[in-house]
Amino acid sequence: AVPDLRIRLGSLEPRIVTADFCERLCKLPNLCPQFHLSMQSGCDTVLERMKRKYDTARYLESVRLLQEAFPGCAVTTDMIVAFPGETEEDFDKTLDVIAQAKYDMIYSFIYSPRKGTPAAEMECQVPDSVKSERFNRLLAVQNEIALELNQKEVGKTLRVLCDGISKNNDKVYSGRTEGNKIVFFDGEPCDTGKYLDIKIERAEAFALYGEKI
């Protein structure tokens, strides 16, 4: 292991996550406990239409294995709302998966037809008004979960790799935890590129706020 070198994995195919896979990962001392497993939909019928090679049961098993091997790890995913043919019941199943997996973050998208793709030619395209309504509901559920998870970090001192001045607020600095959570704090130019101990004082759904110690 190289001191102070963080190893962060890219997107994982759910089917490769096994007990043996997790056991091997645990032997990497610098591995960041943050895992991205693309879900796309929490409904097996929709996953079949998407030509995905996993179902919700196998997917949730992958999440369970990672969370058992790495207690407190961050799990993120991708979700597509209103894929052609998605019913209200199908969408509710997606919300159920989100509640079970307890994602730290979801990269969510509203389905948009692309000319020449099989999905664009499918029947039962979802109306735009329904797309927006479902998208907003998904965001509301996820924001509540993310806030709940982030609030558990309040009072803790976390090791943060400072990225420099925040892109959205030049009065504060920002950095990332091992779980890839964004942390904002008062810093100085010499902090950039360094690991800092930050005591978390406040949490929002998408970020943590703390004080350098």
Tab-separated table of C-alpha atoms in Angstrom:
chain	number	residue	atom	x	y	z
A	1	ALA	CA	0.000	0.000	0.000
A	2	VAL	CA	1.116	3.527	-0.778
A	3	PRO	CA	0.595	5.875	2.200
A	4	ASP	CA	-2.140	8.500	1.691
A	5	LEU	CA	-3.180	7.033	-1.660
A	6	ARG	CA	-6.910	6.484	-1.955
A	7	ILE	CA	-8.244	3.741	-4.208
A	8	ARG	CA	-11.769	4.409	-5.433
A	9	LEU	CA	-13.587	1.898	-7.632
A	10	GLY	CA	-15.657	2.832	-10.663
A	11	SER	CA	-19.123	1.506	-11.427
A	12	LEU	CA	-19.586	-2.150	-10.493
A	13	GLU	CA	-21.670	-4.738	-12.348
A	14	PRO	CA	-23.954	-6.162	-9.617
A	15	ARG	CA	-23.301	-9.757	-10.684
A	16	ILE	CA	-19.572	-9.566	-9.906
A	17	VAL	CA	-20.206	-8.706	-6.251
A	18	THR	CA	-19.886	-11.989	-4.364
A	19	ALA	CA	-18.675	-12.957	-0.897
A	20	ASP	CA	-15.280	-13.835	-2.372
A	21	PHE	CA	-15.130	-10.503	-4.237
A	22	CYS	CA	-15.822	-8.596	-1.010
A	23	GLU	CA	-13.259	-10.648	0.890
A	24	ARG	CA	-10.612	-9.721	-1.659
A	25	LEU	CA	-11.553	-6.040	-1.498
A	26	CYS	CA	-11.204	-6.053	2.278
A	27	LYS	CA	-7.509	-6.852	1.844
A	28	LEU	CA	-6.897	-3.495	0.123
A	29	PRO	CA	-5.982	-1.130	2.973
A	30	ASN	CA	-6.415	2.077	0.967
A	31	LEU	CA	-9.726	1.181	-0.660
A	32	CYS	CA	-12.384	3.852	-0.194
A	33	PRO	CA	-15.589	2.267	1.149
A	34	GLN	CA	-17.798	3.814	-1.526
A	35	PHE	CA	-19.411	1.675	-4.205
A	36	HIS	CA	-21.437	2.578	-7.275
A	37	LEU	CA	-23.834	-0.104	-8.510
A	38	SER	CA	-26.053	1.004	-11.369
A	39	MET	CA	-29.680	-0.006	-10.733
A	40	GLN	CA	-31.651	1.856	-13.453
A	41	SER	CA	-35.018	0.563	-12.172
A	42	GLY	CA	-36.302	-1.299	-9.160
A	43	CYS	CA	-38.816	-3.247	-11.253
A	44	ASP	CA	-37.795	-6.575	-12.802
A	45	THR	CA	-40.187	-6.130	-15.731
A	46	VAL	CA	-38.593	-2.800	-16.618
A	47	LEU	CA	-35.101	-4.248	-16.193
A	48	GLU	CA	-35.991	-6.977	-18.678
A	49	ARG	CA	-37.096	-4.376	-21.223
A	50	MET	CA	-33.819	-2.550	-20.616
A	51	LYS	CA	-31.964	-5.815	-21.385
A	52	ARG	CA	-30.281	-5.778	-17.969
A	53	LYS	CA	-28.653	-9.022	-16.886
A	54	TYR	CA	-29.670	-8.853	-13.230
A	55	ASP	CA	-32.876	-8.599	-11.244
A	56	THR	CA	-33.736	-6.699	-8.084
A	57	ALA	CA	-33.114	-9.694	-5.802
A	58	ARG	CA	-29.574	-10.202	-7.132
A	59	TYR	CA	-28.931	-6.486	-7.030
A	60	LEU	CA	-30.020	-6.104	-3.396
A	61	GLU	CA	-27.902	-9.126	-2.500
A	62	SER	CA	-24.871	-7.284	-3.911
A	63	VAL	CA	-25.695	-4.244	-1.788
A	64	ARG	CA	-26.110	-6.431	1.305
A	65	LEU	CA	-22.753	-8.145	0.758
A	66	LEU	CA	-20.942	-4.815	0.422
A	67	GLN	CA	-22.640	-3.297	3.451
A	68	GLU	CA	-21.760	-6.351	5.557
A	69	ALA	CA	-18.132	-6.385	4.405
A	70	PHE	CA	-17.747	-2.619	4.787
A	71	PRO	CA	-20.009	-1.406	7.634
A	72	GLY	CA	-21.064	2.179	7.069
A	73	CYS	CA	-19.939	2.182	3.431
A	74	ALA	CA	-21.482	4.612	0.956
A	75	VAL	CA	-23.534	3.149	-1.886
A	76	THR	CA	-24.570	5.168	-4.933
A	77	THR	CA	-26.500	4.302	-8.077
A	78	ASP	CA	-28.131	5.475	-11.318
A	79	MET	CA	-31.897	5.505	-11.822
A	80	ILE	CA	-33.934	6.158	-14.951
A	81	VAL	CA	-37.463	7.412	-14.344
A	82	ALA	CA	-40.339	6.663	-16.742
A	83	PHE	CA	-38.724	4.178	-19.099
A	84	PRO	CA	-41.292	3.213	-21.777
A	85	GLY	CA	-44.037	1.041	-20.321
A	86	GLU	CA	-43.265	1.914	-16.690
A	87	THR	CA	-46.504	1.790	-14.722
A	88	GLU	CA	-47.273	3.413	-11.400
A	89	GLU	CA	-46.795	0.029	-9.748
A	90	ASP	CA	-43.427	-0.382	-11.481
A	91	PHE	CA	-42.317	3.002	-10.213
A	92	ASP	CA	-43.432	2.201	-6.662
A	93	LYS	CA	-41.135	-0.842	-6.796
A	94	THR	CA	-38.240	1.472	-7.616
A	95	LEU	CA	-39.062	3.579	-4.557
A	96	ASP	CA	-39.123	0.383	-2.479
A	97	VAL	CA	-35.615	-0.553	-3.667
A	98	ILE	CA	-34.358	2.931	-2.810
A	99	ALA	CA	-35.782	2.563	0.698
A	100	GLN	CA	-34.138	-0.859	1.129
A	101	ALA	CA	-30.720	0.029	-0.302
A	102	LYS	CA	-30.527	3.407	1.476
A	103	TYR	CA	-28.338	5.084	-1.129
A	104	ASP	CA	-26.048	7.923	-0.147
A	105	MET	CA	-26.641	9.433	-3.569
A	106	ILE	CA	-28.613	8.692	-6.723
A	107	TYR	CA	-27.753	9.992	-10.173
A	108	SER	CA	-31.306	10.172	-11.486
A	109	PHE	CA	-32.503	10.869	-15.011
A	110	ILE	CA	-35.830	11.250	-16.763
A	111	TYR	CA	-36.051	8.900	-19.742
A	112	SER	CA	-35.686	10.762	-23.024
A	113	PRO	CA	-36.173	8.960	-26.380
A	114	ARG	CA	-33.109	8.754	-28.590
A	115	LYS	CA	-33.731	8.257	-32.262
A	116	GLY	CA	-32.601	4.875	-33.521
A	117	THR	CA	-32.699	3.114	-30.138
A	118	PRO	CA	-35.097	0.208	-29.481
A	119	ALA	CA	-36.626	2.030	-26.514
A	120	ALA	CA	-37.617	4.990	-28.682
A	121	GLU	CA	-39.768	2.662	-30.786
A	122	MET	CA	-41.484	1.007	-27.833
A	123	GLU	CA	-45.156	1.525	-27.215
A	124	CYS	CA	-46.524	3.026	-24.007
A	125	GLN	CA	-44.217	6.037	-23.844
A	126	VAL	CA	-44.830	7.803	-20.523
A	127	PRO	CA	-46.360	11.319	-20.757
A	128	ASP	CA	-44.063	14.210	-19.837
A	129	SER	CA	-46.314	15.318	-16.965
A	130	VAL	CA	-46.073	11.848	-15.397
A	131	LYS	CA	-42.310	11.772	-15.936
A	132	SER	CA	-41.855	15.008	-14.004
A	133	GLU	CA	-44.175	13.946	-11.189
A	134	ARG	CA	-42.348	10.637	-10.693
A	135	PHE	CA	-38.949	12.298	-10.901
A	136	ASN	CA	-39.880	14.765	-8.161
A	137	ARG	CA	-41.206	11.957	-5.963
A	138	LEU	CA	-37.981	9.995	-6.391
A	139	LEU	CA	-35.912	13.043	-5.450
A	140	ALA	CA	-38.027	13.658	-2.351
A	141	VAL	CA	-37.577	10.071	-1.133
A	142	GLN	CA	-33.848	10.059	-1.842
A	143	ASN	CA	-33.230	13.471	-0.268
A	144	GLU	CA	-34.846	12.279	2.950
A	145	ILE	CA	-32.639	9.176	3.031
A	146	ALA	CA	-29.470	11.121	2.189
A	147	LEU	CA	-30.181	13.668	4.910
A	148	GLU	CA	-30.766	10.901	7.447
A	149	LEU	CA	-27.443	9.258	6.545
A	150	ASN	CA	-25.526	12.542	6.581
A	151	GLN	CA	-26.930	13.579	9.943
A	152	LYS	CA	-25.258	10.502	11.427
A	153	GLU	CA	-21.913	12.126	10.593
A	154	VAL	CA	-22.581	15.216	12.722
A	155	GLY	CA	-20.232	15.311	15.689
A	156	LYS	CA	-17.712	12.988	14.065
A	157	THR	CA	-14.216	13.963	12.955
A	158	LEU	CA	-13.650	12.818	9.377
A	159	ARG	CA	-10.519	12.648	7.272
A	160	VAL	CA	-11.062	14.876	4.257
A	161	LEU	CA	-8.932	15.311	1.143
A	162	CYS	CA	-9.085	19.028	0.352
A	163	ASP	CA	-9.876	19.897	-3.277
A	164	GLY	CA	-9.376	23.629	-2.791
A	165	ILE	CA	-11.775	26.553	-2.929
A	166	SER	CA	-15.360	25.501	-3.524
A	167	LYS	CA	-16.573	25.947	-7.104
A	168	ASN	CA	-19.916	27.241	-5.858
A	169	ASN	CA	-18.764	29.430	-2.978
A	170	ASP	CA	-15.343	31.048	-3.101
A	171	LYS	CA	-15.527	31.888	0.605
A	172	VAL	CA	-15.107	28.266	1.717
A	173	TYR	CA	-13.006	25.235	0.859
A	174	SER	CA	-14.325	21.818	-0.045
A	175	GLY	CA	-13.060	18.257	0.117
A	176	ARG	CA	-14.154	14.626	0.015
A	177	THR	CA	-14.432	11.969	2.689
A	178	GLU	CA	-13.489	8.335	2.050
A	179	GLY	CA	-17.170	7.778	1.297
A	180	ASN	CA	-16.972	10.539	-1.336
A	181	LYS	CA	-19.204	12.904	0.617
A	182	ILE	CA	-18.589	16.601	-0.013
A	183	VAL	CA	-17.470	18.602	3.024
A	184	PHE	CA	-17.333	22.416	3.214
A	185	PHE	CA	-15.106	24.205	5.733
A	186	ASP	CA	-12.993	27.309	6.337
A	187	GLY	CA	-9.560	26.615	4.921
A	188	GLU	CA	-6.494	28.249	3.446
A	189	PRO	CA	-4.500	27.846	0.221
A	190	CYS	CA	-1.936	25.508	1.782
A	191	ASP	CA	-4.710	23.009	2.596
A	192	THR	CA	-5.282	22.137	-1.057
A	193	GLY	CA	-4.238	18.581	-1.841
A	194	LYS	CA	-3.807	17.659	1.817
A	195	TYR	CA	-5.694	15.357	4.163
A	196	LEU	CA	-7.400	17.296	6.944
A	197	ASP	CA	-9.327	16.337	10.059
A	198	ILE	CA	-12.705	18.044	9.893
A	199	LYS	CA	-15.223	17.955	12.732
A	200	ILE	CA	-18.687	17.797	11.173
A	201	GLU	CA	-21.044	20.368	12.638
A	202	ARG	CA	-23.984	20.376	10.229
A	203	ALA	CA	-25.452	18.174	7.518
A	204	GLU	CA	-27.622	18.639	4.469
A	205	ALA	CA	-28.797	16.024	1.972
A	206	PHE	CA	-25.950	16.714	-0.434
A	207	ALA	CA	-23.143	17.984	1.767
A	208	LEU	CA	-21.527	18.153	5.185
A	209	TYR	CA	-20.230	21.281	6.924
A	210	GLY	CA	-17.485	21.322	9.494
A	211	GLU	CA	-14.490	22.906	11.168
A	212	LYS	CA	-10.831	22.094	10.572
A	213	ILE	CA	-9.087	20.822	13.709
